[in-house]
PDB file of C-alpha atoms in Angstrom:
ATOM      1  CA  UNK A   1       0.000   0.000   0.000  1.00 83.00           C
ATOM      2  CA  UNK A   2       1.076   3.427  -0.682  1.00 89.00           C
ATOM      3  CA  UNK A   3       1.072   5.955   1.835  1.00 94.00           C
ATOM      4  CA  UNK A   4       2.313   9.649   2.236  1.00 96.00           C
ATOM      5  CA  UNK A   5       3.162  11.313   5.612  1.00 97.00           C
ATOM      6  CA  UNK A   6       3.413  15.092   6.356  1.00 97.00           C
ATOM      7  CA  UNK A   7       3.624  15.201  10.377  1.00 96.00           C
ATOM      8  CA  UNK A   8       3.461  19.399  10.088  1.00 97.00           C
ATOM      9  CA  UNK A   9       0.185  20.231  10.404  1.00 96.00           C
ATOM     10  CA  UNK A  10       0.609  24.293  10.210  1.00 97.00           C
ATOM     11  CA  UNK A  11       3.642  25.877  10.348  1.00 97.00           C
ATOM     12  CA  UNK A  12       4.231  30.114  11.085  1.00 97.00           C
ATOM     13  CA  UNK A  13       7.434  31.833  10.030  1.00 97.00           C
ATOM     14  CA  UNK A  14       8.480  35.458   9.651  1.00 97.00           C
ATOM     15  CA  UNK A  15       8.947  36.972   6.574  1.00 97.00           C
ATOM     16  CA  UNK A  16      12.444  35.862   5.527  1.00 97.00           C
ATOM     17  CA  UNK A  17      12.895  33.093   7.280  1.00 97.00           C
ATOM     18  CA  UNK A  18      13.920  29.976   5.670  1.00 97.00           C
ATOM     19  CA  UNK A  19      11.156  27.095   6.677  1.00 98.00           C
ATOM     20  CA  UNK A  20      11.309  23.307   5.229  1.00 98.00           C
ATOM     21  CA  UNK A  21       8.176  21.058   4.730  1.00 98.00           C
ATOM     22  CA  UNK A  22       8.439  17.462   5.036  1.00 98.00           C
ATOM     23  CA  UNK A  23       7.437  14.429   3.670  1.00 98.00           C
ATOM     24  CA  UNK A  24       7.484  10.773   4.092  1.00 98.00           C
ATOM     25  CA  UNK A  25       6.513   8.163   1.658  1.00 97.00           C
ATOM     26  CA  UNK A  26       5.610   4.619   1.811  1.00 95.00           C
ATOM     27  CA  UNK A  27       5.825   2.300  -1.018  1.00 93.00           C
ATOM     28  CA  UNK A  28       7.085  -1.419  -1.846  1.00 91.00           C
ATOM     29  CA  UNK A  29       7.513  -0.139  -5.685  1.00 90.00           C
ATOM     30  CA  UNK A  30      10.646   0.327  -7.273  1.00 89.00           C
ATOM     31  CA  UNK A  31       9.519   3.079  -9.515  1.00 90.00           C
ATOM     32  CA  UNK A  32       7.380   5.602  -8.424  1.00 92.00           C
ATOM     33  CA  UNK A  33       7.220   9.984  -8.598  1.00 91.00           C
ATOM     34  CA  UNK A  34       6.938  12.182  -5.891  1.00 93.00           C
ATOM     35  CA  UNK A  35       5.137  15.390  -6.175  1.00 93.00           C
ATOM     36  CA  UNK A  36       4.513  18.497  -4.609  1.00 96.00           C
ATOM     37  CA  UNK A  37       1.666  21.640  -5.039  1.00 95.00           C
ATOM     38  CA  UNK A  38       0.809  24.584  -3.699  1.00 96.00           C
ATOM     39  CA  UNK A  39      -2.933  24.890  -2.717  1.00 94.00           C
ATOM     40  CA  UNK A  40      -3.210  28.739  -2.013  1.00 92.00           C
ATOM     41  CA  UNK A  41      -6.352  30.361  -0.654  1.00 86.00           C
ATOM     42  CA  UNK A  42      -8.084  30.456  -3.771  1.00 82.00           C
ATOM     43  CA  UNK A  43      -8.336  26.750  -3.895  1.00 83.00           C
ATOM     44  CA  UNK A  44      -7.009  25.748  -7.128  1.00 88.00           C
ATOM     45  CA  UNK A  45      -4.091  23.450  -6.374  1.00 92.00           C
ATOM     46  CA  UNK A  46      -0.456  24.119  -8.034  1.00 92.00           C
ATOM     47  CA  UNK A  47       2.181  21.898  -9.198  1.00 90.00           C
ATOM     48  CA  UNK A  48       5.293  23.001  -8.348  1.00 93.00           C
ATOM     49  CA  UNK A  49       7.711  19.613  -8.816  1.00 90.00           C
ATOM     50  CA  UNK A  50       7.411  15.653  -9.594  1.00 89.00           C
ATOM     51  CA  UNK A  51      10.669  13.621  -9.050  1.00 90.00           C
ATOM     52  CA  UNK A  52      10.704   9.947 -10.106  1.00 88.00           C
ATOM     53  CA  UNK A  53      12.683   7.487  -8.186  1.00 91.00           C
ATOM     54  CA  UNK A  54      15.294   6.580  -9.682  1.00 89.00           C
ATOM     55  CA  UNK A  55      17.003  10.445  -9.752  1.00 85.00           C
ATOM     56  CA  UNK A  56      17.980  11.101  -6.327  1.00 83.00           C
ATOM     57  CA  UNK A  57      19.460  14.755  -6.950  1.00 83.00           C
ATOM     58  CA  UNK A  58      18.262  18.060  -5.199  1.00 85.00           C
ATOM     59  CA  UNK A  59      17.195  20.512  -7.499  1.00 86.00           C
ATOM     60  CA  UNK A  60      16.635  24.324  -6.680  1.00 87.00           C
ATOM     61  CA  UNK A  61      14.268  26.603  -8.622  1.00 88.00           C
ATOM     62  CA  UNK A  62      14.221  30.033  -7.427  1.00 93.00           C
ATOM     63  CA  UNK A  63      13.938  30.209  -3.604  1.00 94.00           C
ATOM     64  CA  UNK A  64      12.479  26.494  -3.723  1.00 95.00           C
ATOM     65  CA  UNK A  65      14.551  23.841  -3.324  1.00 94.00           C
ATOM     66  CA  UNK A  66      14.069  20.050  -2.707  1.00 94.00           C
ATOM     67  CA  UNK A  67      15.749  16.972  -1.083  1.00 94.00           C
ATOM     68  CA  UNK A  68      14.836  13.687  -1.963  1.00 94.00           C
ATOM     69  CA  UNK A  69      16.218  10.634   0.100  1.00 93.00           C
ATOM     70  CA  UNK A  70      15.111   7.121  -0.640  1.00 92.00           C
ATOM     71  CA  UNK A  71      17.616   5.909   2.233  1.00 93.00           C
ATOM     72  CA  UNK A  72      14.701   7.570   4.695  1.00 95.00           C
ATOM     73  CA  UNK A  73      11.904   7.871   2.006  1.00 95.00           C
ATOM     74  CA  UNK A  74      11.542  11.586   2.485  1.00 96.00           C
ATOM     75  CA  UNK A  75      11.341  14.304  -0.266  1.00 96.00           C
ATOM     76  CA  UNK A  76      11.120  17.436   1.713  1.00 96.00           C
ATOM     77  CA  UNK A  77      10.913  20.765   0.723  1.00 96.00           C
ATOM     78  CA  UNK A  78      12.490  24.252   1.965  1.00 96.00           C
ATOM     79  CA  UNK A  79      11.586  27.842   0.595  1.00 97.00           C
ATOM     80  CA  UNK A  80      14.723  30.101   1.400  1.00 96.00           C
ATOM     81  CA  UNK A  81      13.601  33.683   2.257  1.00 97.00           C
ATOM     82  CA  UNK A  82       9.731  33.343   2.624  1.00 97.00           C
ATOM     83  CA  UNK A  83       7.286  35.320   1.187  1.00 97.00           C
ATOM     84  CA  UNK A  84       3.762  36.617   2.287  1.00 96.00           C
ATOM     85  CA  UNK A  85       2.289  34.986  -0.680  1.00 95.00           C
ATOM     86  CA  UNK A  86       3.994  31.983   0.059  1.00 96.00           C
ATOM     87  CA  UNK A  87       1.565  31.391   2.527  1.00 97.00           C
ATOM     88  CA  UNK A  88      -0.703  28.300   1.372  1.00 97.00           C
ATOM     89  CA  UNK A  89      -1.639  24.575   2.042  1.00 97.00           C
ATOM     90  CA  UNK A  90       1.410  22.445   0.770  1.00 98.00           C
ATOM     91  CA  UNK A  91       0.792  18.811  -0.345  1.00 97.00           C
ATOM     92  CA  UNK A  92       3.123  16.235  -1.305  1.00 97.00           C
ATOM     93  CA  UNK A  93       1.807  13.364  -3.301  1.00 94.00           C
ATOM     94  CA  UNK A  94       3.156  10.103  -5.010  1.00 93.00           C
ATOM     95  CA  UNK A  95       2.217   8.032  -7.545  1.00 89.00           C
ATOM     96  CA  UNK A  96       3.655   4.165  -8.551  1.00 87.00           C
ATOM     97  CA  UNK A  97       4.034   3.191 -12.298  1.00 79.00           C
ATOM     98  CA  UNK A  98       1.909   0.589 -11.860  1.00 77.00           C
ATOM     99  CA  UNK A  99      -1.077   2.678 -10.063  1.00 74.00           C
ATOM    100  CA  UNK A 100      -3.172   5.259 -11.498  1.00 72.00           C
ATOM    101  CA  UNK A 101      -4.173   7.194  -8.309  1.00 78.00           C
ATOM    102  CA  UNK A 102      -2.168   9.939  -6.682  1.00 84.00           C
ATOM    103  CA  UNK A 103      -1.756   9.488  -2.861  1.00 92.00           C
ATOM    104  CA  UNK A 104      -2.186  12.796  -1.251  1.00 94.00           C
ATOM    105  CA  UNK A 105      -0.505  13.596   2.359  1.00 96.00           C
ATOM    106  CA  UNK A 106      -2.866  15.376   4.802  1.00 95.00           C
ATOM    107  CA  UNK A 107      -0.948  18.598   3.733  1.00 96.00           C
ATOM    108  CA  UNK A 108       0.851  21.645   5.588  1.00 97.00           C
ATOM    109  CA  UNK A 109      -0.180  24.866   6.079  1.00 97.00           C
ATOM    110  CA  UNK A 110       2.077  27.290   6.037  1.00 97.00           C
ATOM    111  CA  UNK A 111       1.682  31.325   7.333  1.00 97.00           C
ATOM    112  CA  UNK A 112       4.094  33.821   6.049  1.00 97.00           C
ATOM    113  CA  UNK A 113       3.697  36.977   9.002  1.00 97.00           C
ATOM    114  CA  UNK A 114       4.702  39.714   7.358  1.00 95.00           C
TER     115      UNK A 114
ATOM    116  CA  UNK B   1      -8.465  30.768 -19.281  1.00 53.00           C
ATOM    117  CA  UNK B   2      -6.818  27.615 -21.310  1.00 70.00           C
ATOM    118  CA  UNK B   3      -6.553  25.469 -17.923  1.00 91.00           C
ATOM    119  CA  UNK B   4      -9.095  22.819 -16.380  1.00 95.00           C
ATOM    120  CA  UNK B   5     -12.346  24.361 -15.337  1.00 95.00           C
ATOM    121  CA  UNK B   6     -15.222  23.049 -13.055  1.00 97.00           C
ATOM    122  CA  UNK B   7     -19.082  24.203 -13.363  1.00 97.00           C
ATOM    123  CA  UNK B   8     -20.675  25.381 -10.816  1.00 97.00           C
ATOM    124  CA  UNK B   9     -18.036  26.545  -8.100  1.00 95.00           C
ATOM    125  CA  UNK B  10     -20.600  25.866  -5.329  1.00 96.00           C
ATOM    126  CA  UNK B  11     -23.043  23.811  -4.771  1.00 97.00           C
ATOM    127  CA  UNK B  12     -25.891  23.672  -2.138  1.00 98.00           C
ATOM    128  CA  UNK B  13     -28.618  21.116  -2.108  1.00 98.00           C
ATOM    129  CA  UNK B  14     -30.959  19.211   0.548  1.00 97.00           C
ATOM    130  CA  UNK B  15     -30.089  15.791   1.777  1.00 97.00           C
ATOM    131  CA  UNK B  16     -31.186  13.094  -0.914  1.00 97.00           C
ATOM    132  CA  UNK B  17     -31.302  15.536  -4.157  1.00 97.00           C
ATOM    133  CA  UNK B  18     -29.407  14.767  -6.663  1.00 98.00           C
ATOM    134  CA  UNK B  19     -26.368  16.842  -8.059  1.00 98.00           C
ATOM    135  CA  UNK B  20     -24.023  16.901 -10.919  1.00 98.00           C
ATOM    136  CA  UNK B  21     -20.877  18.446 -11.478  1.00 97.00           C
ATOM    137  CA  UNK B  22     -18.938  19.157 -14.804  1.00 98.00           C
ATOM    138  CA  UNK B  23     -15.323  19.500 -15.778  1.00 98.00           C
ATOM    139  CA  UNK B  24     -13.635  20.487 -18.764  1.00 97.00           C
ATOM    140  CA  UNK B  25     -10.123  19.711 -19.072  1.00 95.00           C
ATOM    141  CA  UNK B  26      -7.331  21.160 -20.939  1.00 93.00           C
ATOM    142  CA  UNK B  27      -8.287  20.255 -24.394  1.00 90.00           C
ATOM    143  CA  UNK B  28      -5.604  18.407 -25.618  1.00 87.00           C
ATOM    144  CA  UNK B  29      -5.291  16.053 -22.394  1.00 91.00           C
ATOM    145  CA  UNK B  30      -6.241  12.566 -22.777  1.00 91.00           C
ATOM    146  CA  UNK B  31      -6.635  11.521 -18.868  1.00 91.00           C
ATOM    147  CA  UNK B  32      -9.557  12.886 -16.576  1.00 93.00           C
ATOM    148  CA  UNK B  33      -9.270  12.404 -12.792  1.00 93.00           C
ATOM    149  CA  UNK B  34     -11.586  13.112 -10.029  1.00 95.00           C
ATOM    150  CA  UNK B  35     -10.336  13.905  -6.344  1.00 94.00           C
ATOM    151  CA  UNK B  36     -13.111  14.437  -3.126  1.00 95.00           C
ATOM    152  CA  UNK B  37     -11.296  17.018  -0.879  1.00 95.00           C
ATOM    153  CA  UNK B  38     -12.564  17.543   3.145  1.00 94.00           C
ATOM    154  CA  UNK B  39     -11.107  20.160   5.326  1.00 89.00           C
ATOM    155  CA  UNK B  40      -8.072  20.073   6.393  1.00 87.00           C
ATOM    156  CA  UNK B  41      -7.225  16.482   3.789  1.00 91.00           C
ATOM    157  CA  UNK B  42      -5.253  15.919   1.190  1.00 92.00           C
ATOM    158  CA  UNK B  43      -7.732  15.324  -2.087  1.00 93.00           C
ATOM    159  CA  UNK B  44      -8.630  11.394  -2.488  1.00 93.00           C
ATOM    160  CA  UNK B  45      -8.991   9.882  -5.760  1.00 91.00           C
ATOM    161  CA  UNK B  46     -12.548   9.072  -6.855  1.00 93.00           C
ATOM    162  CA  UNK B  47     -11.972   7.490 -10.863  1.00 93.00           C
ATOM    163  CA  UNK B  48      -9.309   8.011 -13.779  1.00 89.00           C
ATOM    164  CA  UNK B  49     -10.652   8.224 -16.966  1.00 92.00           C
ATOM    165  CA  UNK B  50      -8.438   7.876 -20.208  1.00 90.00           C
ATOM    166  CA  UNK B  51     -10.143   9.195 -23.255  1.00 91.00           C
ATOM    167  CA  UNK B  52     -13.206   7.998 -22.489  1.00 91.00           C
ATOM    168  CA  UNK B  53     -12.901   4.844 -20.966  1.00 91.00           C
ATOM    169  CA  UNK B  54     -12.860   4.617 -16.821  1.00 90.00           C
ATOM    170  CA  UNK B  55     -10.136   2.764 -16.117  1.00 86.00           C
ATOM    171  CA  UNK B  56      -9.997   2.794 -12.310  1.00 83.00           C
ATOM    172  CA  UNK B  57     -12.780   3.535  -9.955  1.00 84.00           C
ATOM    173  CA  UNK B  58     -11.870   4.447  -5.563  1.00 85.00           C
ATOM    174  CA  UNK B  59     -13.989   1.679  -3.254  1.00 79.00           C
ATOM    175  CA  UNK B  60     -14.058   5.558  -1.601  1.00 77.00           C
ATOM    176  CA  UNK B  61     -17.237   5.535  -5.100  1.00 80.00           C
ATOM    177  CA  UNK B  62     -19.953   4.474  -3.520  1.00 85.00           C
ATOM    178  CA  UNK B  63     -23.360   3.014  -6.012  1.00 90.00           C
ATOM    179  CA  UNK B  64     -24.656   6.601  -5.517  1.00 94.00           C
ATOM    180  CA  UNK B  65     -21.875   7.744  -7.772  1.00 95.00           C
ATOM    181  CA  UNK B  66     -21.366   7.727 -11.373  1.00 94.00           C
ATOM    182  CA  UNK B  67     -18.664   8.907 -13.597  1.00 95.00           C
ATOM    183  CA  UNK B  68     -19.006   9.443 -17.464  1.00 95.00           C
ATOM    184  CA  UNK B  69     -16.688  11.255 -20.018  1.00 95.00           C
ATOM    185  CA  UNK B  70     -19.010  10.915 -23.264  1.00 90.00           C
ATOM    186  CA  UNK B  71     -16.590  12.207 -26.004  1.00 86.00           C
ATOM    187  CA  UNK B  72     -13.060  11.816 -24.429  1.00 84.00           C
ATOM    188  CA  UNK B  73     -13.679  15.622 -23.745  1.00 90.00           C
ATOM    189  CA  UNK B  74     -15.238  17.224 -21.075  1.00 96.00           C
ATOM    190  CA  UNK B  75     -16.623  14.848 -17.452  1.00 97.00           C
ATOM    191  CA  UNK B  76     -19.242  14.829 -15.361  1.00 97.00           C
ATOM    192  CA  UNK B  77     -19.911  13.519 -11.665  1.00 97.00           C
ATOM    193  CA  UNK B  78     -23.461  12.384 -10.631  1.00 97.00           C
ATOM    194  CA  UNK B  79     -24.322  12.017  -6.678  1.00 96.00           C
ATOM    195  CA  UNK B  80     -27.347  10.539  -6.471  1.00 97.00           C
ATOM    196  CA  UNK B  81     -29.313  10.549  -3.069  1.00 97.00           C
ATOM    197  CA  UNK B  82     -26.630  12.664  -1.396  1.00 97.00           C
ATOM    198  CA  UNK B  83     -25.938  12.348   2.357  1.00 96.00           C
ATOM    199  CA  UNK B  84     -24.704  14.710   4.723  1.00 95.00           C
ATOM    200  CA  UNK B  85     -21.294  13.234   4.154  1.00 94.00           C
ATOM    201  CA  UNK B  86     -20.729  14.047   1.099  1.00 96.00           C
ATOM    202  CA  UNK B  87     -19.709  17.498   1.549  1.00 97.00           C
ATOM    203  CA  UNK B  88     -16.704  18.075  -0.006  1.00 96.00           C
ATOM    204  CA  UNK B  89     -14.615  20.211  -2.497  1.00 96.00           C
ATOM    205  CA  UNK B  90     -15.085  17.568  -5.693  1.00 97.00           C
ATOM    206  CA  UNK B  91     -11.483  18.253  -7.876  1.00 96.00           C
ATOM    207  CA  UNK B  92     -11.425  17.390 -11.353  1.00 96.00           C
ATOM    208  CA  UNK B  93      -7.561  17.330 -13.132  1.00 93.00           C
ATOM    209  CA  UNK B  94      -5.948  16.196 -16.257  1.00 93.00           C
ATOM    210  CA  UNK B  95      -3.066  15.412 -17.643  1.00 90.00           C
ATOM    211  CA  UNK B  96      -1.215  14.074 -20.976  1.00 86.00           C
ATOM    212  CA  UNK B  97       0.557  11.810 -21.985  1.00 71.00           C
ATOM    213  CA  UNK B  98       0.524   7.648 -22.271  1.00 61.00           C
ATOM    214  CA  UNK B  99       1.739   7.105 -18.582  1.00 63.00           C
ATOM    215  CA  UNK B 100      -0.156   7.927 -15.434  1.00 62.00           C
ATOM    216  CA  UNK B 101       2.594   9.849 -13.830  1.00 69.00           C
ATOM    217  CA  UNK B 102       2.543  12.875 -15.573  1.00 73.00           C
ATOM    218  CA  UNK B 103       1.547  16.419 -14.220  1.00 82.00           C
ATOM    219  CA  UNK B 104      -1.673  16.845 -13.302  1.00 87.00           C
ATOM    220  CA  UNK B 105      -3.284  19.751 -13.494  1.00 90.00           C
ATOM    221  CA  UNK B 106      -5.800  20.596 -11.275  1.00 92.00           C
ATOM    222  CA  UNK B 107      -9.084  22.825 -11.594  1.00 94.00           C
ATOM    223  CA  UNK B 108     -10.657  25.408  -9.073  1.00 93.00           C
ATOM    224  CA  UNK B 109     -13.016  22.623  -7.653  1.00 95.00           C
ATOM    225  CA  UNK B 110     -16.853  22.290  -6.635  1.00 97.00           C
ATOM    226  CA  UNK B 111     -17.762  22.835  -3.227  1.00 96.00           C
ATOM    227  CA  UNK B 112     -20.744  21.149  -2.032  1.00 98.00           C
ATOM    228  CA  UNK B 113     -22.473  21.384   0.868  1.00 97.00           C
ATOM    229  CA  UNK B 114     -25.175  19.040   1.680  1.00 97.00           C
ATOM    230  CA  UNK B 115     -27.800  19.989   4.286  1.00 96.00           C
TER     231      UNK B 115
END
């Protein structure tokens, strides 16, 4: 069974702070992608990255960056300088190759105080 | 607006009426999902439709539910005899390609409220 763990329920920084969102994953498949979107107040969720399993490199875009370790199944996620509008509900999600069905985690929401 | 959109945005009806929701996804995107959102949850797949076959249905789809995507084009989502707990924010995405593990993208959602 596939399952996806994010034990932050909300999290508050102050503008400019650096603040990192994890995730766990649970899976018995060898290939499977990791996601993550943005859910802002408006609703309308937003993809921000997929990973599949088999590339284990960190990749930065912008003031986003994400770490992806299979030795402790996490993919976790850390926005450098925060923004007000980077407040939002964050979700990380994973999918198997042989499924067709995201698994959502229970999200974080994060509060930018300005 | 070329991205995924959902008809209506809200929805209120009385316990047992029945309600359906439509989504149009990006045109050229061959898979159609469907995701039930509560507060404070992460969105749970309901079906997966590719072109217009369903190819995977959630046990979370009751009988009361149906699914259809006619053309390959745009979907709809039938509760019948709705319940109390069925209030949710219904999600409708898409996505292209052969594979299942491509983007999604995601539309603004239905909320329904059931009383």
């Amino acid at each position: 069974a596939q399952k996806v763990t994010q034990a932050q329920t909300e999290i508050s920084v102050v503008e400019k702070e650096d603040v990192t969102l994890d995730c766990v994953y649970e899976t018995r498949d060898t290939t499977y992608y990791l996601f993550w979107y943005k859910q802002p107040p408006s609703g309308e969720l937003v993809f921000l990255i997929r990973r599949n399993s088999f590339d284990e490199q960190n990749e930065i875009s912008g003031r986003y960056s994400w770490n992806f370790q299979k030795s402790t199944s996490s993919f976790n996620f850390t926005i450098t300088a925060s923004q007000v509008v980077d407040s939002a509900v964050y979700f990380c999600a994973l999918i198997t190759n042989t499924g067709n069905q995201f698994y959502f985690g229970t999200g974080t929401s994060l509060t930018v105080i300005p | 607006d070329t991205g995924v959109s959902q008809n209506p945005r809200h929805k209120i009806t009385k316990r047992g009426q029945n309600v359906t929701f439509r989504c149009d996804p990006i045109s050229e995107h061959n898979r159609l999902y469907w995701y039930r959102q509560t507060l404070g949850q992460g969105p749970e797949f309901l079906t997966y439709f590719q072109n217009e076959a369903q190819l995977e249905k959630s046990r979370l789809l009751s009988d009361r539910f149906s699914a259809e995507r006619p053309k390959g084009s745009f979907s709809t989502l039938e509760i019948q005899r709705t319940e109390q707990g069925d209030s949710a924010m219904y999600l409708c995405a898409s996505s292209l390609g052969g594979g299942p593990t491509g983007e999604q993208y995601f539309g603004p959602g239905t909320r329904l409220t059931v009383t």
